[in-house]
Amino acid sequence: MIQKAVEASADEDGRANLARVGDHLAKQSPDFDARNYGFARLSDLVKASGILEVERTGEHPKVVMVRLQKR
C-alpha cells in the first residue's frame, strides 16, 4: 500500500513528499493509521519498512521526502 502511494505521489525523479504520500494513503484507505502498526508517525513506519529511502530537508518546517529503494 505504501509503495503504491509513493509511486502515485512521486515526481519524475521518483521522490515523493511524505505528506502527499500520507494524503494518498488516507484517500485510498481512510482507516490507515501508522499507530495501528505500532508507530507514532508515518515517517517512523516508512523508515522501519526498509523499502524506502528517507531524506529530511529544510528547517522549519522539515520536509520529508521518500523514494523507493533501488533493488
Short mmCIF file of N, CA, C and O in Angstrom, two decimals, residues 3 7 51 53 68-71:
data_model
loop_
_atom_site.label_atom_id
_atom_site.label_comp_id
_atom_site.label_asym_id
_atom_site.label_seq_id
_atom_site.Cartn_x
_atom_site.Cartn_y
_atom_site.Cartn_z
N GLN A 3 4.01 1.46 -1.02
CA GLN A 3 4.71 1.52 -2.30
C GLN A 3 3.84 2.16 -3.38
O GLN A 3 4.29 3.03 -4.12
N GLU A 7 4.54 5.67 -5.43
CA GLU A 7 4.56 5.70 -6.89
C GLU A 7 3.55 6.72 -7.43
O GLU A 7 3.84 7.45 -8.38
N ILE A 51 11.75 -0.35 2.68
CA ILE A 51 11.56 -0.28 1.22
C ILE A 51 11.75 1.12 0.68
O ILE A 51 11.74 1.32 -0.52
N GLU A 53 13.87 5.03 0.86
CA GLU A 53 14.94 5.92 1.31
C GLU A 53 14.24 7.15 1.85
O GLU A 53 13.29 7.64 1.26
N LEU A 68 11.47 5.02 -3.37
CA LEU A 68 11.62 3.57 -3.29
C LEU A 68 13.10 3.23 -3.42
O LEU A 68 13.80 3.79 -4.26
N GLN A 69 13.55 2.29 -2.58
CA GLN A 69 14.94 1.88 -2.66
C GLN A 69 15.17 1.13 -3.97
O GLN A 69 14.29 0.39 -4.43
N LYS A 70 16.34 1.32 -4.52
CA LYS A 70 16.70 0.61 -5.75
C LYS A 70 17.04 -0.81 -5.39
O LYS A 70 17.68 -1.08 -4.38
N ARG A 71 16.62 -1.71 -6.23
CA ARG A 71 16.88 -3.13 -5.96
C ARG A 71 18.09 -3.60 -6.66
O ARG A 71 18.60 -3.13 -7.56
#
